PDB file of C-alpha atoms and ligand atoms in Angstrom:
ATOM      1  CA  UNK A   1      -0.048   0.024  -0.007  1.00 95.00           C
ATOM      2  CA  UNK A   2       2.880   2.410   0.859  1.00 97.00           C
ATOM      3  CA  UNK A   3       4.396   2.000  -2.561  1.00 98.00           C
ATOM      4  CA  UNK A   4       1.227   2.410  -4.424  1.00 98.00           C
ATOM      5  CA  UNK A   5       0.284   5.452  -2.327  1.00 98.00           C
ATOM      6  CA  UNK A   6       3.600   7.036  -3.082  1.00 98.00           C
ATOM      7  CA  UNK A   7       2.815   6.730  -6.839  1.00 98.00           C
ATOM      8  CA  UNK A   8      -0.588   8.438  -6.326  1.00 98.00           C
ATOM      9  CA  UNK A   9       1.018  11.147  -4.315  1.00 98.00           C
ATOM     10  CA  UNK A  10       3.369  11.769  -7.251  1.00 98.00           C
ATOM     11  CA  UNK A  11       0.504  12.073  -9.718  1.00 98.00           C
ATOM     12  CA  UNK A  12      -1.294  14.479  -7.318  1.00 98.00           C
ATOM     13  CA  UNK A  13       1.841  16.625  -6.850  1.00 98.00           C
ATOM     14  CA  UNK A  14       2.352  17.122 -10.561  1.00 98.00           C
ATOM     15  CA  UNK A  15      -1.340  17.977 -11.039  1.00 98.00           C
ATOM     16  CA  UNK A  16      -2.374  14.906 -12.917  1.00 98.00           C
ATOM     17  CA  UNK A  17      -5.197  14.316 -10.510  1.00 98.00           C
ATOM     18  CA  UNK A  18      -7.296  16.596  -8.296  1.00 97.00           C
ATOM     19  CA  UNK A  19      -7.909  14.136  -5.539  1.00 98.00           C
ATOM     20  CA  UNK A  20      -6.470  10.768  -4.387  1.00 98.00           C
ATOM     21  CA  UNK A  21      -8.063   8.252  -2.126  1.00 98.00           C
ATOM     22  CA  UNK A  22      -8.298   4.619  -0.968  1.00 98.00           C
ATOM     23  CA  UNK A  23     -10.956   1.906  -0.939  1.00 98.00           C
ATOM     24  CA  UNK A  24     -11.796  -0.904   1.562  1.00 97.00           C
ATOM     25  CA  UNK A  25      -9.314   0.639   4.006  1.00 97.00           C
ATOM     26  CA  UNK A  26     -10.102  -0.112   7.633  1.00 97.00           C
ATOM     27  CA  UNK A  27      -8.525   2.085  10.430  1.00 98.00           C
ATOM     28  CA  UNK A  28      -5.617  -0.300  10.768  1.00 97.00           C
ATOM     29  CA  UNK A  29      -4.803   0.156   7.088  1.00 97.00           C
ATOM     30  CA  UNK A  30      -5.137   3.950   7.310  1.00 98.00           C
ATOM     31  CA  UNK A  31      -2.897   4.054  10.348  1.00 98.00           C
ATOM     32  CA  UNK A  32      -0.257   1.866   8.650  1.00 98.00           C
ATOM     33  CA  UNK A  33      -0.257   4.144   5.551  1.00 98.00           C
ATOM     34  CA  UNK A  34      -0.110   7.299   7.715  1.00 98.00           C
ATOM     35  CA  UNK A  35       3.424   6.205   8.799  1.00 98.00           C
ATOM     36  CA  UNK A  36       4.784   6.873   5.366  1.00 98.00           C
ATOM     37  CA  UNK A  37       2.338   9.088   3.603  1.00 98.00           C
ATOM     38  CA  UNK A  38       3.145  12.736   2.786  1.00 98.00           C
ATOM     39  CA  UNK A  39      -0.363  13.429   1.673  1.00 98.00           C
ATOM     40  CA  UNK A  40      -3.431  11.967   3.476  1.00 98.00           C
ATOM     41  CA  UNK A  41      -6.044  10.196   1.524  1.00 98.00           C
ATOM     42  CA  UNK A  42      -8.912  12.488   0.556  1.00 98.00           C
ATOM     43  CA  UNK A  43     -11.505   9.742   0.104  1.00 98.00           C
ATOM     44  CA  UNK A  44     -12.133   6.340   1.517  1.00 98.00           C
ATOM     45  CA  UNK A  45     -14.586   4.277  -0.544  1.00 98.00           C
ATOM     46  CA  UNK A  46     -16.320   1.509   1.425  1.00 98.00           C
ATOM     47  CA  UNK A  47     -19.384  -0.835   1.616  1.00 98.00           C
ATOM     48  CA  UNK A  48     -21.753   1.505   3.355  1.00 98.00           C
ATOM     49  CA  UNK A  49     -25.499   1.134   3.664  1.00 98.00           C
ATOM     50  CA  UNK A  50     -28.108   0.673   6.518  1.00 98.00           C
ATOM     51  CA  UNK A  51     -27.005  -2.997   6.761  1.00 98.00           C
ATOM     52  CA  UNK A  52     -23.398  -2.066   7.627  1.00 98.00           C
ATOM     53  CA  UNK A  53     -22.928   1.626   8.400  1.00 97.00           C
ATOM     54  CA  UNK A  54     -19.353   1.028   9.691  1.00 98.00           C
ATOM     55  CA  UNK A  55     -19.734   3.890  12.259  1.00 97.00           C
ATOM     56  CA  UNK A  56     -16.324   3.653  13.783  1.00 98.00           C
ATOM     57  CA  UNK A  57     -14.541   3.771  10.459  1.00 98.00           C
ATOM     58  CA  UNK A  58     -16.900   6.569   9.132  1.00 98.00           C
ATOM     59  CA  UNK A  59     -16.116   8.658  12.292  1.00 98.00           C
ATOM     60  CA  UNK A  60     -12.390   8.053  11.802  1.00 98.00           C
ATOM     61  CA  UNK A  61     -12.519   9.043   8.125  1.00 98.00           C
ATOM     62  CA  UNK A  62     -14.404  12.290   9.026  1.00 98.00           C
ATOM     63  CA  UNK A  63     -12.011  13.113  11.841  1.00 98.00           C
ATOM     64  CA  UNK A  64      -9.186  12.716   9.283  1.00 98.00           C
ATOM     65  CA  UNK A  65     -10.735  14.879   6.635  1.00 97.00           C
ATOM     66  CA  UNK A  66     -11.720  12.052   4.322  1.00 98.00           C
ATOM     67  CA  UNK A  67     -14.885  11.882   2.352  1.00 98.00           C
ATOM     68  CA  UNK A  68     -16.785   8.697   3.003  1.00 98.00           C
ATOM     69  CA  UNK A  69     -17.752   7.304  -0.444  1.00 98.00           C
ATOM     70  CA  UNK A  70     -20.509   4.686  -0.161  1.00 98.00           C
ATOM     71  CA  UNK A  71     -20.345   1.812  -2.658  1.00 98.00           C
ATOM     72  CA  UNK A  72     -23.215  -0.662  -2.699  1.00 98.00           C
ATOM     73  CA  UNK A  73     -25.631   1.778  -1.183  1.00 98.00           C
ATOM     74  CA  UNK A  74     -28.469  -0.603  -2.219  1.00 98.00           C
ATOM     75  CA  UNK A  75     -26.578  -3.603  -0.695  1.00 98.00           C
ATOM     76  CA  UNK A  76     -25.723  -4.726  -4.248  1.00 98.00           C
ATOM     77  CA  UNK A  77     -29.479  -5.050  -4.879  1.00 97.00           C
ATOM     78  CA  UNK A  78     -30.250  -6.949  -1.656  1.00 97.00           C
ATOM     79  CA  UNK A  79     -31.973  -3.918  -0.068  1.00 98.00           C
ATOM     80  CA  UNK A  80     -34.029  -2.652  -2.931  1.00 98.00           C
ATOM     81  CA  UNK A  81     -37.228  -4.327  -1.722  1.00 96.00           C
ATOM     82  CA  UNK A  82     -36.529  -3.964   2.009  1.00 96.00           C
ATOM     83  CA  UNK A  83     -39.961  -4.097   3.846  1.00 95.00           C
ATOM     84  CA  UNK A  84     -38.615  -2.038   6.694  1.00 95.00           C
ATOM     85  CA  UNK A  85     -38.247   0.938   4.271  1.00 97.00           C
ATOM     86  CA  UNK A  86     -41.760   0.812   2.650  1.00 97.00           C
ATOM     87  CA  UNK A  87     -43.384   3.160   5.184  1.00 97.00           C
ATOM     88  CA  UNK A  88     -40.730   5.848   4.421  1.00 98.00           C
ATOM     89  CA  UNK A  89     -41.126   5.164   0.753  1.00 98.00           C
ATOM     90  CA  UNK A  90     -44.841   5.860   1.019  1.00 98.00           C
ATOM     91  CA  UNK A  91     -44.435   8.936   3.242  1.00 98.00           C
ATOM     92  CA  UNK A  92     -41.968  10.647   0.769  1.00 98.00           C
ATOM     93  CA  UNK A  93     -43.503   9.094  -2.372  1.00 98.00           C
ATOM     94  CA  UNK A  94     -40.108   7.813  -3.331  1.00 98.00           C
ATOM     95  CA  UNK A  95     -38.919   4.192  -4.097  1.00 98.00           C
ATOM     96  CA  UNK A  96     -36.953   2.206  -1.495  1.00 98.00           C
ATOM     97  CA  UNK A  97     -33.695   2.687  -3.408  1.00 98.00           C
ATOM     98  CA  UNK A  98     -34.301   6.475  -3.415  1.00 98.00           C
ATOM     99  CA  UNK A  99     -34.857   6.399   0.397  1.00 98.00           C
ATOM    100  CA  UNK A 100     -31.648   4.422   0.766  1.00 98.00           C
ATOM    101  CA  UNK A 101     -29.621   6.852  -1.434  1.00 98.00           C
ATOM    102  CA  UNK A 102     -31.162   9.720   0.578  1.00 98.00           C
ATOM    103  CA  UNK A 103     -30.018   8.068   3.898  1.00 98.00           C
ATOM    104  CA  UNK A 104     -26.542   7.889   2.374  1.00 98.00           C
ATOM    105  CA  UNK A 105     -26.519  11.603   1.489  1.00 98.00           C
ATOM    106  CA  UNK A 106     -28.040  12.536   4.875  1.00 98.00           C
ATOM    107  CA  UNK A 107     -25.235  10.613   6.577  1.00 98.00           C
ATOM    108  CA  UNK A 108     -22.796  12.769   4.678  1.00 98.00           C
ATOM    109  CA  UNK A 109     -21.641  10.036   2.376  1.00 98.00           C
ATOM    110  CA  UNK A 110     -21.178  10.178  -1.427  1.00 98.00           C
ATOM    111  CA  UNK A 111     -23.326   7.237  -2.560  1.00 98.00           C
ATOM    112  CA  UNK A 112     -22.355   5.317  -5.651  1.00 98.00           C
ATOM    113  CA  UNK A 113     -25.429   3.273  -6.748  1.00 98.00           C
ATOM    114  CA  UNK A 114     -25.017   1.238  -9.946  1.00 98.00           C
ATOM    115  CA  UNK A 115     -27.769   0.266 -12.409  1.00 98.00           C
ATOM    116  CA  UNK A 116     -27.900  -1.051 -15.883  1.00 98.00           C
ATOM    117  CA  UNK A 117     -31.395   0.446 -16.428  1.00 98.00           C
ATOM    118  CA  UNK A 118     -31.775   4.019 -17.606  1.00 98.00           C
ATOM    119  CA  UNK A 119     -35.035   4.603 -15.634  1.00 98.00           C
ATOM    120  CA  UNK A 120     -33.344   3.490 -12.372  1.00 98.00           C
ATOM    121  CA  UNK A 121     -30.206   5.602 -13.059  1.00 98.00           C
ATOM    122  CA  UNK A 122     -32.453   8.615 -13.530  1.00 98.00           C
ATOM    123  CA  UNK A 123     -34.576   7.782 -10.435  1.00 98.00           C
ATOM    124  CA  UNK A 124     -31.517   7.132  -8.295  1.00 98.00           C
ATOM    125  CA  UNK A 125     -30.388  10.692  -9.016  1.00 98.00           C
ATOM    126  CA  UNK A 126     -33.846  12.147  -8.163  1.00 98.00           C
ATOM    127  CA  UNK A 127     -33.225  12.427  -4.440  1.00 98.00           C
ATOM    128  CA  UNK A 128     -32.602  16.151  -3.860  1.00 98.00           C
ATOM    129  CA  UNK A 129     -36.142  17.272  -3.150  1.00 98.00           C
ATOM    130  CA  UNK A 130     -36.470  15.723   0.289  1.00 98.00           C
ATOM    131  CA  UNK A 131     -34.430  14.809   3.452  1.00 98.00           C
ATOM    132  CA  UNK A 132     -34.928  12.295   6.117  1.00 98.00           C
ATOM    133  CA  UNK A 133     -35.431  13.373   9.738  1.00 98.00           C
ATOM    134  CA  UNK A 134     -32.846  12.456  12.362  1.00 98.00           C
ATOM    135  CA  UNK A 135     -35.215   9.880  13.787  1.00 98.00           C
ATOM    136  CA  UNK A 136     -35.724   8.280  10.354  1.00 98.00           C
ATOM    137  CA  UNK A 137     -31.992   8.195   9.811  1.00 98.00           C
ATOM    138  CA  UNK A 138     -31.605   6.413  13.115  1.00 97.00           C
ATOM    139  CA  UNK A 139     -34.305   3.907  12.315  1.00 97.00           C
ATOM    140  CA  UNK A 140     -32.444   2.953   9.117  1.00 98.00           C
ATOM    141  CA  UNK A 141     -29.216   2.783  11.143  1.00 97.00           C
ATOM    142  CA  UNK A 142     -30.788   0.054  13.157  1.00 95.00           C
ATOM    143  CA  UNK A 143     -31.131  -2.322  10.219  1.00 97.00           C
ATOM    144  CA  UNK A 144     -27.679  -3.747  10.810  1.00 97.00           C
ATOM    145  CA  UNK A 145     -27.113  -7.099   9.024  1.00 97.00           C
ATOM    146  CA  UNK A 146     -30.291  -7.158   6.756  1.00 97.00           C
ATOM    147  CA  UNK A 147     -28.140  -7.231   3.648  1.00 95.00           C
ATOM    148  CA  UNK A 148     -24.848  -8.537   4.812  1.00 96.00           C
ATOM    149  CA  UNK A 149     -21.595  -6.885   5.891  1.00 97.00           C
ATOM    150  CA  UNK A 150     -18.466  -5.505   4.297  1.00 97.00           C
ATOM    151  CA  UNK A 151     -15.610  -7.787   3.192  1.00 94.00           C
ATOM    152  CA  UNK A 152     -12.607  -7.674   5.533  1.00 91.00           C
ATOM    153  CA  UNK A 153      -9.779  -6.368   3.335  1.00 90.00           C
ATOM    154  CA  UNK A 154      -7.191  -8.035   5.538  1.00 89.00           C
ATOM    155  CA  UNK A 155      -8.407 -11.507   4.841  1.00 90.00           C
ATOM    156  CA  UNK A 156      -9.710 -11.256   1.285  1.00 88.00           C
ATOM    157  CA  UNK A 157      -7.868 -11.602  -1.942  1.00 81.00           C
ATOM    158  CA  UNK A 158      -9.482  -8.875  -4.040  1.00 68.00           C
TER     159      UNK A 158
HETATM  160  N1  NAP B   1     -14.362  -0.355  -4.235  1.00 56.22           N
HETATM  161  C1  NAP B   1     -14.894  -1.522  -4.172  1.00 56.22           C
HETATM  162  O1  NAP B   1     -14.364  -2.576  -3.662  1.00 56.22           O
HETATM  163  C2  NAP B   1     -16.305  -1.701  -4.754  1.00 56.22           C
HETATM  164  C3  NAP B   1     -16.974  -2.926  -4.502  1.00 56.22           C
HETATM  165  C4  NAP B   1     -18.272  -3.121  -4.976  1.00 56.22           C
HETATM  166  C5  NAP B   1     -18.877  -2.047  -5.726  1.00 56.22           C
HETATM  167  N2  NAP B   1     -18.139  -0.882  -5.973  1.00 56.22           N
HETATM  168  C6  NAP B   1     -18.755   0.198  -6.779  1.00 56.22           C
HETATM  169  O2  NAP B   1     -19.948   0.606  -6.307  1.00 56.22           O
HETATM  170  C7  NAP B   1     -20.910   0.595  -7.329  1.00 56.22           C
HETATM  171  C8  NAP B   1     -22.220   0.170  -6.840  1.00 56.22           C
HETATM  172  O3  NAP B   1     -22.204  -0.954  -6.098  1.00 56.22           O
HETATM  173  P1  NAP B   1     -23.016  -2.349  -6.359  1.00 56.22           P
HETATM  174  O4  NAP B   1     -23.154  -2.571  -7.762  1.00 56.22           O
HETATM  175  O5  NAP B   1     -22.405  -3.386  -5.497  1.00 56.22           O
HETATM  176  O6  NAP B   1     -24.400  -2.171  -5.642  1.00 56.22           O
HETATM  177  P2  NAP B   1     -25.692  -1.275  -5.505  1.00 56.22           P
HETATM  178  O7  NAP B   1     -25.560   0.054  -6.249  1.00 56.22           O
HETATM  179  O8  NAP B   1     -25.966  -1.188  -4.109  1.00 56.22           O
HETATM  180  O9  NAP B   1     -26.790  -2.189  -6.201  1.00 56.22           O
HETATM  181  C9  NAP B   1     -26.832  -2.481  -7.625  1.00 56.22           C
HETATM  182  C10 NAP B   1     -27.958  -3.399  -7.803  1.00 56.22           C
HETATM  183  O10 NAP B   1     -29.227  -2.746  -7.492  1.00 56.22           O
HETATM  184  C11 NAP B   1     -30.030  -2.649  -8.650  1.00 56.22           C
HETATM  185  N3  NAP B   1     -30.686  -1.314  -8.665  1.00 56.22           N
HETATM  186  C12 NAP B   1     -30.056  -0.134  -8.808  1.00 56.22           C
HETATM  187  N4  NAP B   1     -30.911   0.860  -8.852  1.00 56.22           N
HETATM  188  C13 NAP B   1     -32.149   0.334  -8.616  1.00 56.22           C
HETATM  189  C14 NAP B   1     -33.478   0.841  -8.518  1.00 56.22           C
HETATM  190  N5  NAP B   1     -33.683   2.139  -8.633  1.00 56.22           N
HETATM  191  N6  NAP B   1     -34.475  -0.041  -8.375  1.00 56.22           N
HETATM  192  C15 NAP B   1     -34.227  -1.358  -8.303  1.00 56.22           C
HETATM  193  N7  NAP B   1     -33.021  -1.952  -8.433  1.00 56.22           N
HETATM  194  C16 NAP B   1     -32.005  -1.164  -8.594  1.00 56.22           C
HETATM  195  C17 NAP B   1     -29.221  -2.948  -9.844  1.00 56.22           C
HETATM  196  O11 NAP B   1     -29.895  -3.633 -10.720  1.00 56.22           O
HETATM  197  P3  NAP B   1     -29.851  -3.265 -12.366  1.00 56.22           P
HETATM  198  O12 NAP B   1     -28.318  -3.111 -12.694  1.00 56.22           O
HETATM  199  O13 NAP B   1     -30.495  -4.564 -12.913  1.00 56.22           O
HETATM  200  O14 NAP B   1     -30.671  -2.091 -12.522  1.00 56.22           O
HETATM  201  C18 NAP B   1     -28.074  -3.876  -9.122  1.00 56.22           C
HETATM  202  O15 NAP B   1     -28.510  -5.162  -9.176  1.00 56.22           O
HETATM  203  C19 NAP B   1     -20.369  -0.316  -8.487  1.00 56.22           C
HETATM  204  O16 NAP B   1     -20.732   0.152  -9.723  1.00 56.22           O
HETATM  205  C20 NAP B   1     -18.808  -0.197  -8.237  1.00 56.22           C
HETATM  206  O17 NAP B   1     -18.259   0.772  -9.022  1.00 56.22           O
HETATM  207  C21 NAP B   1     -16.885  -0.709  -5.452  1.00 56.22           C
END
């Protein structure tokens, strides 16, 4: 990681990129990198959705000036029909995926939903005319485990 990061720092220093970041880094990986980095990561992209909100990591990223980028905001599709989100979906007249993407934005994340369907891609971006209340955000925070958890980067061969 240290060698690869040094290459990214070089690209950043000569202006070839406007921001550099990491993905699937847990606190231990960020702390190891911090020993040699001359520029701190600006972004950490992770599996983040109500099923696994990785609160400790998210707080650490925020405290260290990193944007939390949320991949799999719909749990790789496992959360798109989540019954626990239907009442919010009806209240705001938005689909379950739109509620989940709004949750991600309201948590201060940058959500990265993926779809192969034009209608879904457009709908997933149509989330800027409402916001969830703190109580609603907390109710979604409590859905831990409904769609699985992040992969441990220390024990997985990506
Ligand atoms: N850094 C990493 O290690 C890492 C790992 C995983 C993913 N990512 C990134 O994160 C992006 C998104 O993650 P993801 O693909 O795992 O999961 P996701 O965005 O949570 O879910 C994608 C799934 O949800 C479906 N979907 C999307 N919008 C929908 C809607 N409005 N209504 C109903 N179904 C909907 C898609 O189906 P259809 O395609 O059939 O519409 C697809 O099956 C990826 O493109 C990738 O770039 C990064």
